[in-house]
GROMACS .gro file of C-alpha atoms in nm:
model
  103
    1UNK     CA    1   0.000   0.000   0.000
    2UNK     CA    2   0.178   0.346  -0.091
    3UNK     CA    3   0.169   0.668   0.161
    4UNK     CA    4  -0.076   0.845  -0.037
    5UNK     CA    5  -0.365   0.953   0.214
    6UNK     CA    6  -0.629   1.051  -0.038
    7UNK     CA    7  -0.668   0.691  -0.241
    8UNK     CA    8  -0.974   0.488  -0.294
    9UNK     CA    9  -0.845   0.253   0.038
   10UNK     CA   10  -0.920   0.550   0.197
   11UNK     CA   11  -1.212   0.644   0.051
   12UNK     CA   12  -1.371   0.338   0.099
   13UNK     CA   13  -1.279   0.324   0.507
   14UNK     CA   14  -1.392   0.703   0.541
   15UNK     CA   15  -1.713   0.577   0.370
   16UNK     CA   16  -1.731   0.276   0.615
   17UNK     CA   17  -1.748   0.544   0.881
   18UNK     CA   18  -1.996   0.751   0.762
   19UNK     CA   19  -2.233   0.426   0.779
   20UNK     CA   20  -2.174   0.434   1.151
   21UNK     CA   21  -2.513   0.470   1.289
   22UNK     CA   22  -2.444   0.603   1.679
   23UNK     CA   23  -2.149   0.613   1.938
   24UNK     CA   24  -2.198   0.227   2.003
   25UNK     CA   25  -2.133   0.142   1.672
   26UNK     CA   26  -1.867   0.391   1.622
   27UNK     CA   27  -1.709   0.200   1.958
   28UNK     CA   28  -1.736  -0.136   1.820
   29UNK     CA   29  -1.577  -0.012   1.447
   30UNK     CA   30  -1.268   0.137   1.632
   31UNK     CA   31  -1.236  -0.095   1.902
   32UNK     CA   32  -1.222  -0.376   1.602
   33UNK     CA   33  -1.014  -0.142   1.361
   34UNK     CA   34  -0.767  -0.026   1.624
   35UNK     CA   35  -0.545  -0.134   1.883
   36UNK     CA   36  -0.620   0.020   2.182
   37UNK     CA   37  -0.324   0.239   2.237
   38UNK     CA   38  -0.353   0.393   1.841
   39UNK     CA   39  -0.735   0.474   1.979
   40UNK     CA   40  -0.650   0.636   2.305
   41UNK     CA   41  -0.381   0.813   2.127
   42UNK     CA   42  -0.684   0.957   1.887
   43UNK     CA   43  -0.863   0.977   2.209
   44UNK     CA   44  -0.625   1.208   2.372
   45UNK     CA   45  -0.550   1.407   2.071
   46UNK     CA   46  -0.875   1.537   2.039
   47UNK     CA   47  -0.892   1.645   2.417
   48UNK     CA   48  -0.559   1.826   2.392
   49UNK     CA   49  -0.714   2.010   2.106
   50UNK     CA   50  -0.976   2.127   2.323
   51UNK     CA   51  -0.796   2.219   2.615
   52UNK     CA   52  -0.590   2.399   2.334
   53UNK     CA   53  -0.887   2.592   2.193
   54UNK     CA   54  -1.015   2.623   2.559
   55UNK     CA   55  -0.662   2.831   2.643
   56UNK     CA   56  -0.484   2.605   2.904
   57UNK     CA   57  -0.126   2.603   2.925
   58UNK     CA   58   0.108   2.306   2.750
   59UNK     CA   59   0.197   2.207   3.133
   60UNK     CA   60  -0.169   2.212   3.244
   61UNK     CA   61  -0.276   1.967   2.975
   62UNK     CA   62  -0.021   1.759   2.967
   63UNK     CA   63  -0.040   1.691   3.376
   64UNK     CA   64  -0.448   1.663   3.277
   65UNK     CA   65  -0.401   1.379   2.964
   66UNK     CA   66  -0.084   1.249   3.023
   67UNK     CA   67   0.014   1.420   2.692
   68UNK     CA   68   0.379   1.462   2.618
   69UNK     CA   69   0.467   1.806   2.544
   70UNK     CA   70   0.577   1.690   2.159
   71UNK     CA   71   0.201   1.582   2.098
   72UNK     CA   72   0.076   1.901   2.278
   73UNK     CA   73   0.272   2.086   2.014
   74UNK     CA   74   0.155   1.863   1.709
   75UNK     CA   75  -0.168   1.917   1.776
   76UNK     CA   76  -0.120   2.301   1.785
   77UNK     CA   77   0.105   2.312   1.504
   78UNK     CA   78  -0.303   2.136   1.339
   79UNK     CA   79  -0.502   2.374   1.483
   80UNK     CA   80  -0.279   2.663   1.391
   81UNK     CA   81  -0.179   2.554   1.005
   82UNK     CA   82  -0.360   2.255   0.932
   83UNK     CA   83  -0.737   2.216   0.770
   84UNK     CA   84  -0.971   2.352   1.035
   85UNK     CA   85  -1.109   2.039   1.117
   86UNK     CA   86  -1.038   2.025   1.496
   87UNK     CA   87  -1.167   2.351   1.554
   88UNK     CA   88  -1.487   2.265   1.283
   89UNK     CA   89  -1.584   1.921   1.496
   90UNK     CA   90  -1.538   2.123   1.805
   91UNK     CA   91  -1.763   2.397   1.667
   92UNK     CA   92  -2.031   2.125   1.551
   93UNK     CA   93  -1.997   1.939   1.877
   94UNK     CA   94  -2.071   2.286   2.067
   95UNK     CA   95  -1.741   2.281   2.248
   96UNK     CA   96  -1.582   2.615   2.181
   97UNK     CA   97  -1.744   2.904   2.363
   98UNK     CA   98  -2.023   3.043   2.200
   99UNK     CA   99  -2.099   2.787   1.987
  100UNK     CA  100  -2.396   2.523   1.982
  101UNK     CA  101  -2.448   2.182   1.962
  102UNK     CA  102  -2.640   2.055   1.648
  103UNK     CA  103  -2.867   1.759   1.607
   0.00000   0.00000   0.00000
């Protein structure tokens, strides 16, 4: 399989996803796709994201997740120059200030 991201193996598991019904299926997809340690690494991603957006310091969320202070800045370095799409899920979700939940 070659590096490329965007690739119709990729397509088709981002489609696979989309089928996900509700959180219980979306647990037993991961739990079966991943190991455990590749999803709590997802897992804590996302929450040092928004602890990021929510404006606590590198030290506060790394004592909080357990983060190191290399994934801290990864996720930043995202936020700051990547897609949008942390700070677009947290927006949907209704977890930046000022936002609200949909659905």
């Amino acid at each position: 399989m070659n590096n490329n991201v965007h690739s119709e193996a990729a397509d088709r598991l981002f489609d696979a996803i989309l089928t996900l019904k509700d959180r219980e299926e979306c647990y037993r997809f991961f739990e079966d796709i991943c190991t455990v340690n590749e999803l709590l690494s997802f897992i804590q991603r996302y929450e040092v994201a928004l602890m990021l957006r929510r404006g606590l310091t590198y030290l506060e969320i790394a004592e909080l997740t357990g983060a190191s202070t290399a994934t801290i800045s990864r996720v930043n370095r995202a936020i700051n120059t990547g897609n949008g799409s942390y700070d677009m899920s947290l927006r949907r979700l209704g977890l930046l200030a000022g936002e609200e939940k949909h659905g």
